[in-house]
PDB file of C-alpha atoms in Angstrom:
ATOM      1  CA  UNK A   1     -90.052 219.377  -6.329  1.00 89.00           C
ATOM      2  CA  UNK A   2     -87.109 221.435  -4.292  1.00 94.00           C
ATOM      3  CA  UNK A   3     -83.973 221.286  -6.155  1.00 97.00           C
ATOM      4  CA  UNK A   4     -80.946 222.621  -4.861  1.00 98.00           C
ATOM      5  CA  UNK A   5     -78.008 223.449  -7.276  1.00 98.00           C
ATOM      6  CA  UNK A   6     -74.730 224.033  -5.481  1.00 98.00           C
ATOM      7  CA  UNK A   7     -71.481 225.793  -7.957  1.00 98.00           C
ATOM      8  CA  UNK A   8     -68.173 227.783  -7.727  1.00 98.00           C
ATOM      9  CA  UNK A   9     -65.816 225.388  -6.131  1.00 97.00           C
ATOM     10  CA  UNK A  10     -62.630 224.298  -7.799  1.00 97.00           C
ATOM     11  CA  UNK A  11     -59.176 224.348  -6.851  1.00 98.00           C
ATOM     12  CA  UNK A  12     -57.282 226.976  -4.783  1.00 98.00           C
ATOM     13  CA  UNK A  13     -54.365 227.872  -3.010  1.00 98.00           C
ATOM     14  CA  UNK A  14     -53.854 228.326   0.702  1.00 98.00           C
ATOM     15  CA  UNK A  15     -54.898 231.992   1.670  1.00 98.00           C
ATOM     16  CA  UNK A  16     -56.971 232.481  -1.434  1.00 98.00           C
ATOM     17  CA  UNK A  17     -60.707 233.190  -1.643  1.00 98.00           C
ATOM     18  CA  UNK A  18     -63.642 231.668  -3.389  1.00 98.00           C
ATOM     19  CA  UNK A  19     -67.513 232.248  -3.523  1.00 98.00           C
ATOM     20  CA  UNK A  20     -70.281 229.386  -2.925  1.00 98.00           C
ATOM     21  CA  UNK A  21     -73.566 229.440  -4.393  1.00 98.00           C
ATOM     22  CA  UNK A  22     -76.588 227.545  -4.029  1.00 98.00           C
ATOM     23  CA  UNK A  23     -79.742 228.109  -6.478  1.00 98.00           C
ATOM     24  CA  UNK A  24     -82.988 226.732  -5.535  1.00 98.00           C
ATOM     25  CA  UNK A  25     -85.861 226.057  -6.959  1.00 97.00           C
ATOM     26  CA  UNK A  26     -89.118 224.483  -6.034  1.00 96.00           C
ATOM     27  CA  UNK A  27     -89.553 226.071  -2.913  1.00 95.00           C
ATOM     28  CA  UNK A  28     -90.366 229.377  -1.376  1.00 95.00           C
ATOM     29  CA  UNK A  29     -87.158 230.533  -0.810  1.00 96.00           C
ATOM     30  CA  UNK A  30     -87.616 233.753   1.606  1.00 95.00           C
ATOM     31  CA  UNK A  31     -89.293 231.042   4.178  1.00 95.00           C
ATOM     32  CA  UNK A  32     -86.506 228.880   4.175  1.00 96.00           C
ATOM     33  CA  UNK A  33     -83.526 228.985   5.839  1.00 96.00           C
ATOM     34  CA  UNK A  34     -80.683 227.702   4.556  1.00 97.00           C
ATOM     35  CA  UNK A  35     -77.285 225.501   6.208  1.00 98.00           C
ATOM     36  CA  UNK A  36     -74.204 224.790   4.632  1.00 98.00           C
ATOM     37  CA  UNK A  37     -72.647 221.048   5.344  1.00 98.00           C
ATOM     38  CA  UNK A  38     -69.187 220.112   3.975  1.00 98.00           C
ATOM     39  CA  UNK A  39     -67.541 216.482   3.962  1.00 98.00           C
ATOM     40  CA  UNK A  40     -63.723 216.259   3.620  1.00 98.00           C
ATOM     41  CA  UNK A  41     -62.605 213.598   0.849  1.00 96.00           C
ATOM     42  CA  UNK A  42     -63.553 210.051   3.472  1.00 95.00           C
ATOM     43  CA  UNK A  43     -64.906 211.386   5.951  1.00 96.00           C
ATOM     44  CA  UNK A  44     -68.015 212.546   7.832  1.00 96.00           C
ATOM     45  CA  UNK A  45     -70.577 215.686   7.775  1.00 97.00           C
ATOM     46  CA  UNK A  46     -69.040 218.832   9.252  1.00 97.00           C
ATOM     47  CA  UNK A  47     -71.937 221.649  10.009  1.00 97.00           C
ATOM     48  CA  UNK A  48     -70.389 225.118   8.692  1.00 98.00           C
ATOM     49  CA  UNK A  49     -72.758 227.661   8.747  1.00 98.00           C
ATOM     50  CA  UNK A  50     -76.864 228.399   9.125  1.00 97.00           C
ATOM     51  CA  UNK A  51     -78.923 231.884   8.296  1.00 97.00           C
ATOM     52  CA  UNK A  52     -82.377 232.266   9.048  1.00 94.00           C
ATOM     53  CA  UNK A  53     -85.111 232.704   6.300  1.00 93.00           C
ATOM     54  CA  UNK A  54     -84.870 236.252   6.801  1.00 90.00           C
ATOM     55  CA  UNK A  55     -81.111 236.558   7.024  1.00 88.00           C
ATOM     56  CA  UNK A  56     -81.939 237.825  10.952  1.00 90.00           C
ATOM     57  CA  UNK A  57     -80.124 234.582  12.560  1.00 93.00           C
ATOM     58  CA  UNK A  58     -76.439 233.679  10.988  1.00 97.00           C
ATOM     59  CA  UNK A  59     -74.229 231.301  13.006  1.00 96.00           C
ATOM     60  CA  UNK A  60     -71.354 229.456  12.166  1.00 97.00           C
ATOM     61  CA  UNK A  61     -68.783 226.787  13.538  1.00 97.00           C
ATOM     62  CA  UNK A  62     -66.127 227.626  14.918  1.00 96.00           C
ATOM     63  CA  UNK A  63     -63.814 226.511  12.403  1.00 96.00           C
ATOM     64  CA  UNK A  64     -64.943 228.442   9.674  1.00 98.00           C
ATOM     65  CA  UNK A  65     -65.767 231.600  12.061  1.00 97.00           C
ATOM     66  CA  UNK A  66     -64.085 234.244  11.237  1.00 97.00           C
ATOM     67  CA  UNK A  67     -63.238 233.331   7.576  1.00 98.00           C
ATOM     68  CA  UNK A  68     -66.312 232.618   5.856  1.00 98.00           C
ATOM     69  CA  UNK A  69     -69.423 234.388   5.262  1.00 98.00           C
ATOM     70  CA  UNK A  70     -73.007 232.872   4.602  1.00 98.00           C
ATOM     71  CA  UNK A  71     -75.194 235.332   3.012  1.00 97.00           C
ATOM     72  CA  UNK A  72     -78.487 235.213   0.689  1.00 97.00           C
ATOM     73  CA  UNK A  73     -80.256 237.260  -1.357  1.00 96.00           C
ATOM     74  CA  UNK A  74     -84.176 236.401  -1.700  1.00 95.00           C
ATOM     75  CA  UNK A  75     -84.665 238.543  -4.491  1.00 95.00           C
ATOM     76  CA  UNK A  76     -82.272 235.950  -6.552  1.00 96.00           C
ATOM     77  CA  UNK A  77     -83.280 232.519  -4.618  1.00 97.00           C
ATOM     78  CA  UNK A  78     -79.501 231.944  -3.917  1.00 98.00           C
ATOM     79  CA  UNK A  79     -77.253 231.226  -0.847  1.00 98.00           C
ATOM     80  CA  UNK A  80     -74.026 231.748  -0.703  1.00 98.00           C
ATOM     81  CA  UNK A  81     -70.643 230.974   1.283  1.00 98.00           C
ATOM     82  CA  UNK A  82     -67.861 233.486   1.053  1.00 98.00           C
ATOM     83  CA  UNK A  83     -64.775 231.859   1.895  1.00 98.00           C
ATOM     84  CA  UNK A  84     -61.284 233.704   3.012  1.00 98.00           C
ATOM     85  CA  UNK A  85     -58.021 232.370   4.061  1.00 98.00           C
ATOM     86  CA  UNK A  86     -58.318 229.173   2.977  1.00 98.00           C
ATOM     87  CA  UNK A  87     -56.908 226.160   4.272  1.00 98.00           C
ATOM     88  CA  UNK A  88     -56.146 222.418   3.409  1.00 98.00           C
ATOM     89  CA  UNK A  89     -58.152 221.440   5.889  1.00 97.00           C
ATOM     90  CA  UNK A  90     -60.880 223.578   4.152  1.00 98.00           C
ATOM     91  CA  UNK A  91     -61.201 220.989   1.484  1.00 98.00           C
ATOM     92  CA  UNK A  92     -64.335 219.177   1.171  1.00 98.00           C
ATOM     93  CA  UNK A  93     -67.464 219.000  -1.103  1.00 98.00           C
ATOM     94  CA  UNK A  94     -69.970 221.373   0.223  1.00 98.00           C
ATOM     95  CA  UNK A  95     -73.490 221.002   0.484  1.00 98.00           C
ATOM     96  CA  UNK A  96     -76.365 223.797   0.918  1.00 98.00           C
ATOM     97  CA  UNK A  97     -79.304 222.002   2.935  1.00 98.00           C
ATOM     98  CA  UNK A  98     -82.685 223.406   3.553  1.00 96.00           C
ATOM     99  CA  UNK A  99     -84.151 224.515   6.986  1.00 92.00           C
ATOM    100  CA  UNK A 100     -87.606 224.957   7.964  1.00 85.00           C
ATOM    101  CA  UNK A 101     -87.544 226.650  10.553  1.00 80.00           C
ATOM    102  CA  UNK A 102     -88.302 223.433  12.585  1.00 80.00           C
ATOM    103  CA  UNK A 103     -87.026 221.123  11.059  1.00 86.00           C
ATOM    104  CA  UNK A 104     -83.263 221.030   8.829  1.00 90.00           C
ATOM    105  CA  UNK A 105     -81.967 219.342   6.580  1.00 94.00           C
ATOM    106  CA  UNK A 106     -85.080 218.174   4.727  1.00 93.00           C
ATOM    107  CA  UNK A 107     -83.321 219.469   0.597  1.00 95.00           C
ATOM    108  CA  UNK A 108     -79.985 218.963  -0.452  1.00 97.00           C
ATOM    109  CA  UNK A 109     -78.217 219.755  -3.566  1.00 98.00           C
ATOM    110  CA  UNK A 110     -75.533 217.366  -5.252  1.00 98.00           C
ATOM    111  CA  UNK A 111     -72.367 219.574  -3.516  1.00 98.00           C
ATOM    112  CA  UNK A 112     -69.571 221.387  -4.910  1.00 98.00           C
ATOM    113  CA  UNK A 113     -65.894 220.253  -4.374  1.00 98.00           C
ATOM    114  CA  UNK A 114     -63.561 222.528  -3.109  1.00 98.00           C
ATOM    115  CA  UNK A 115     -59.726 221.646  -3.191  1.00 98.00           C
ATOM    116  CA  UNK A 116     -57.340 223.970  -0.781  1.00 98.00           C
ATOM    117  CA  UNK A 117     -54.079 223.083  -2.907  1.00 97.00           C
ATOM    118  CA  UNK A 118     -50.756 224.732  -3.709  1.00 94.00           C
TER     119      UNK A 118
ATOM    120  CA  UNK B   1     -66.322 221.914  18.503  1.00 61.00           C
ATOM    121  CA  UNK B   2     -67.657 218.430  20.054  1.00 69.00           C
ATOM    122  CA  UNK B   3     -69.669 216.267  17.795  1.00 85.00           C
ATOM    123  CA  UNK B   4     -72.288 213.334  18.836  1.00 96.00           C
ATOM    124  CA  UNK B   5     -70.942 209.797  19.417  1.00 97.00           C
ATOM    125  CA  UNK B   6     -71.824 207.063  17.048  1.00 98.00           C
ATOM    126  CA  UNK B   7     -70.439 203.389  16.678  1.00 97.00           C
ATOM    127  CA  UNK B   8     -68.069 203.065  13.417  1.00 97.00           C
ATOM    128  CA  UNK B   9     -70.370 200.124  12.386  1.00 97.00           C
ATOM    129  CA  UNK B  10     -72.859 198.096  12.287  1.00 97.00           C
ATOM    130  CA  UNK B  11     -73.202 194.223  10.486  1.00 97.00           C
ATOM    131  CA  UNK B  12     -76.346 192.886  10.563  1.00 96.00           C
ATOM    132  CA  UNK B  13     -77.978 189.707   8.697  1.00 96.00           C
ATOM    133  CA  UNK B  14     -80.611 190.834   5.604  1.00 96.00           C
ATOM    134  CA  UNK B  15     -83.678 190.705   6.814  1.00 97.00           C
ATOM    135  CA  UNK B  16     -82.515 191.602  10.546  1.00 97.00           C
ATOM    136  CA  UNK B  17     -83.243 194.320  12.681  1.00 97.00           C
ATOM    137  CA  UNK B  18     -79.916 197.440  12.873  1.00 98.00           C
ATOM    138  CA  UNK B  19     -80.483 199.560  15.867  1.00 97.00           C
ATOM    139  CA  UNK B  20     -78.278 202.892  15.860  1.00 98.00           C
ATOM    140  CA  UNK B  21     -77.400 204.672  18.331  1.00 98.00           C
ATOM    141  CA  UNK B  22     -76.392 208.595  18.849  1.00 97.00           C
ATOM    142  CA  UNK B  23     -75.061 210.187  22.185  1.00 98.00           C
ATOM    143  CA  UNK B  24     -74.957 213.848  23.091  1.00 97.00           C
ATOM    144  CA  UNK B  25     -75.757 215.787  25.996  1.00 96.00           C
ATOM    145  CA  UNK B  26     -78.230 217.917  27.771  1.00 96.00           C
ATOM    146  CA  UNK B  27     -77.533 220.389  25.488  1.00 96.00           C
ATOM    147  CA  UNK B  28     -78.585 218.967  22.311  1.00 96.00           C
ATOM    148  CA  UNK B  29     -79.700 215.661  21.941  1.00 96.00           C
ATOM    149  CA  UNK B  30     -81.410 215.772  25.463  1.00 95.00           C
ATOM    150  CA  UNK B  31     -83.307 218.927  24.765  1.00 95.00           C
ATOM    151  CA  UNK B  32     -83.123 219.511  21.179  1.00 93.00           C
ATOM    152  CA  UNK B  33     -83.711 215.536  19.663  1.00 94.00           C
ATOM    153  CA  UNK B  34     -81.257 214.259  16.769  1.00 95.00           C
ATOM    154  CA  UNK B  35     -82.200 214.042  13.138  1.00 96.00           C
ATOM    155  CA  UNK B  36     -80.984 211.172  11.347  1.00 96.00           C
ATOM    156  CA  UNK B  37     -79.390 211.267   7.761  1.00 97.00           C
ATOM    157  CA  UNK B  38     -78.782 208.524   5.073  1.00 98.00           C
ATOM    158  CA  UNK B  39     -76.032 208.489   2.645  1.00 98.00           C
ATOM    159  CA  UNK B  40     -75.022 206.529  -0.207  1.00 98.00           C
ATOM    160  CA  UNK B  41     -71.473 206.991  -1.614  1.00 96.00           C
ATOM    161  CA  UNK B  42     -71.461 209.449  -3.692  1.00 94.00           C
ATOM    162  CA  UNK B  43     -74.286 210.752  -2.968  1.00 97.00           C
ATOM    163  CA  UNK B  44     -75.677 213.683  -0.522  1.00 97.00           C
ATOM    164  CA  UNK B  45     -77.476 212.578   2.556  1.00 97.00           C
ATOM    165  CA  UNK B  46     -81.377 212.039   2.948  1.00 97.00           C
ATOM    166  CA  UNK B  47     -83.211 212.990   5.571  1.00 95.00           C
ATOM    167  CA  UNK B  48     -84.610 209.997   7.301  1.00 95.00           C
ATOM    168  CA  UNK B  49     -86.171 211.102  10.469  1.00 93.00           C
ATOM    169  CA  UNK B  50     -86.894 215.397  11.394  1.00 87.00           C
ATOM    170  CA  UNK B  51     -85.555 215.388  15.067  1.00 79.00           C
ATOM    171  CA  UNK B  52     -88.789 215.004  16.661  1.00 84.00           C
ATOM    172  CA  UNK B  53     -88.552 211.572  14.901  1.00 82.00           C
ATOM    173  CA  UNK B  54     -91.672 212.032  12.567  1.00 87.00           C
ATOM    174  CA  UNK B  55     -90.503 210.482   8.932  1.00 90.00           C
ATOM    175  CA  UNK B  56     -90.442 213.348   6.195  1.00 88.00           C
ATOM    176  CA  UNK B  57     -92.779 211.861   3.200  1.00 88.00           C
ATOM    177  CA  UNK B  58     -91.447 209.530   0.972  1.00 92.00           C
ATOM    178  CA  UNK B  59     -88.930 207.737   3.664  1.00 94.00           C
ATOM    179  CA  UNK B  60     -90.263 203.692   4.210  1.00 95.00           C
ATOM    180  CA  UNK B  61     -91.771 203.108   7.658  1.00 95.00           C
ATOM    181  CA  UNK B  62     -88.828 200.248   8.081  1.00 97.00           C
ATOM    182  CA  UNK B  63     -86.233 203.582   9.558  1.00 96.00           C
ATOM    183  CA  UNK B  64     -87.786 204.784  12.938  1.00 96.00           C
ATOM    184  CA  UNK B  65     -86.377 207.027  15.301  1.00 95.00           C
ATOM    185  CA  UNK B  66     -86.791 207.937  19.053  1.00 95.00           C
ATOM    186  CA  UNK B  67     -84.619 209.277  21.633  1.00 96.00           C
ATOM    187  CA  UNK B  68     -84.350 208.184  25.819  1.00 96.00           C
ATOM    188  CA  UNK B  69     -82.461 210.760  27.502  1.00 96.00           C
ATOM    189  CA  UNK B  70     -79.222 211.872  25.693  1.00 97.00           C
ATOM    190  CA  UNK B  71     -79.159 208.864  23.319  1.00 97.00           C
ATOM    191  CA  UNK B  72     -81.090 209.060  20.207  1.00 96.00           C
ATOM    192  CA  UNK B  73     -81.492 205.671  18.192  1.00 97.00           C
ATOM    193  CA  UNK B  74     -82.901 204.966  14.664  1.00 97.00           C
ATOM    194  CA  UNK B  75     -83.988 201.422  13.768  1.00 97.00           C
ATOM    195  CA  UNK B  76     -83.594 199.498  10.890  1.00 97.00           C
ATOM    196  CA  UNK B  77     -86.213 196.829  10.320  1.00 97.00           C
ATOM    197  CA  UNK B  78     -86.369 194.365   7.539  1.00 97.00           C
ATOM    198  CA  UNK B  79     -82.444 195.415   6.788  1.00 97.00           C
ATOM    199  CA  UNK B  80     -82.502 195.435   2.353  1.00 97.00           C
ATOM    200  CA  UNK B  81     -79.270 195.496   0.340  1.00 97.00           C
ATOM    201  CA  UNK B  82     -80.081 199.133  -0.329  1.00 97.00           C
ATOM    202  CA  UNK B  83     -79.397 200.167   3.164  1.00 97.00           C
ATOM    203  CA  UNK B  84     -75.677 199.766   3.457  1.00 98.00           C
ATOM    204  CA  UNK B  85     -74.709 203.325   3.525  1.00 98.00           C
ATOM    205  CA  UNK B  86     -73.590 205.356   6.340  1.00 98.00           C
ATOM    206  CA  UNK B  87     -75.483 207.335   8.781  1.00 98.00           C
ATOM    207  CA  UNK B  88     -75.421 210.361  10.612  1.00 98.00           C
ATOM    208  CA  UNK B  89     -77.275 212.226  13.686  1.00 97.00           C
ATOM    209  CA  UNK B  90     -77.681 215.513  13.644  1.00 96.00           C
ATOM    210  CA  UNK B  91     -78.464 217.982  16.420  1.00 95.00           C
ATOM    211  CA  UNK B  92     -78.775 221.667  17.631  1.00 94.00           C
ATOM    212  CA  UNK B  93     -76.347 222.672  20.220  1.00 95.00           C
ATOM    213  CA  UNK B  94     -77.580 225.282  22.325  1.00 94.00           C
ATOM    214  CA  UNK B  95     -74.421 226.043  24.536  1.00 94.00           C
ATOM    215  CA  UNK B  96     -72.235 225.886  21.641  1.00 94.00           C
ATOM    216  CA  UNK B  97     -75.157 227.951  19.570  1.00 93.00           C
ATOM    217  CA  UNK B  98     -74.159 225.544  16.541  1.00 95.00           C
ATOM    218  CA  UNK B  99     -75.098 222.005  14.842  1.00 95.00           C
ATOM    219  CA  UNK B 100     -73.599 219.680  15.717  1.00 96.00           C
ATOM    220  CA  UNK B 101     -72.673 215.664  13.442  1.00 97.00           C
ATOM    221  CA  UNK B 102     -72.192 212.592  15.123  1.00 97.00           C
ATOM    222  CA  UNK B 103     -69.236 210.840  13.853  1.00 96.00           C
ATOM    223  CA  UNK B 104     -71.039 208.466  11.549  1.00 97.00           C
ATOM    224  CA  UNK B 105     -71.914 204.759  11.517  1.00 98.00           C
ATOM    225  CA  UNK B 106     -71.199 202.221   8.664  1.00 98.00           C
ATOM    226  CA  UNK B 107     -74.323 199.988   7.985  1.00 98.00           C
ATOM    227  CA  UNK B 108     -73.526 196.440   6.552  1.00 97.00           C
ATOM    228  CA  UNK B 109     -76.047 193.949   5.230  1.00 96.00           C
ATOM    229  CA  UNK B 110     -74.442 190.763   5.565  1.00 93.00           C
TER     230      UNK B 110
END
């Protein structure tokens, strides 16, 4: 059974910084690649960011591009989403998702809220 | 970045048939096919349908997907209390070399 465990969000001010991470488990996690999804208090799914299984393939969308980082390390069977100049509009729970290489979106872990606040 | 087009809602009698519907462009939906998602408040989503609507395992055969053109559509047969949540389409865009959301629809089982 895949389980995805998302962590590090929390509350921070505009400009600041803060660090993702997404643990999985239950699933070969070098052949997988990975998405992050984020959903702003009410509203709908926003893509923000995909890397291949092998890290060879990174895009992002173009509001986060430029400020935040997706990254993995295989060794450690974790994801991650470096985030830089924050904004308000940056708040949202974010999600890691799986990717198959055909076929995304098939794993999700429970999210991690992040609140861009002064 | 421009996301797919869905309807706000949907109301539908229990028991009755919910068709959704999902429009993008020749650059995704047309050529890539939409997923379709599930969610629950509070919850994450579910994949209902992979985008070349085959069911992952586990999903009832009640959700089926297809797509005609630019328009992707899941449908909802037998609608159940438990499927009041709201849905999403999901799609590779390869101009904009990014995924893309459609704006969401509200299913309500009247």
């Amino acid at each position: 059974q895949a389980q995805l465990v998302e962590s590090g969000g929390g509350v921070v001010q505009p400009g600041r910084s803060l660090r993702l991470s997404c643990v999985a488990s239950g699933l070969t996690f070098s052949t997988f690649g990975f998405h992050w999804v984020r959903q702003a208090p009410g509203k709908g799914l926003e893509w923000v960011a995909v890397i291949w299984f092998d890290g060879s393939n990174i895009h992002y969308s173009d509001s986060v591009k430029g400020r935040f980082t997706i990254s993995r390390d295989n060794s450690m069977n974790t994801l991650y989403l470096e985030m830089n100049s924050l904004r308000a509009e940056d708040t949202a729970v974010y999600y890691c998702a799986t990717d198959n290489g055909d076929y995304a979106y098939e794993y999700w872990g429970q999210g991690t809220l992040v609140t861009v606040s002064s | 970045q421009a996301g797919l087009t869905q309807p706000p809602s949907v109301s539908k009698e229990l028991r009755q048939t919910a068709t959704l519907t999902c429009i993008g462009n020749n650059n995704n939906v047309g050529s890539q096919g939409a997923a379709w998602l599930q969610q629950h408040q509070g919850h994450p989503p579910k994949l209902l349908s992979f985008r070349n609507n085959d069911r992952p395992s586990g999903v009832s055969e009640r959700f089926s997907a297809s797509r005609s053109g630019n328009t992707a559509s899941l449908t909802i047969t037998g609608l159940q209390p438990e499927d009041e949540a709201d849905y999403f389409c999901s799609s590779w865009d390869n101009s904009l070399n990014a995924y893309v959301f459609g704006t969401g629809t509200k299913v309500t089982v009247l």
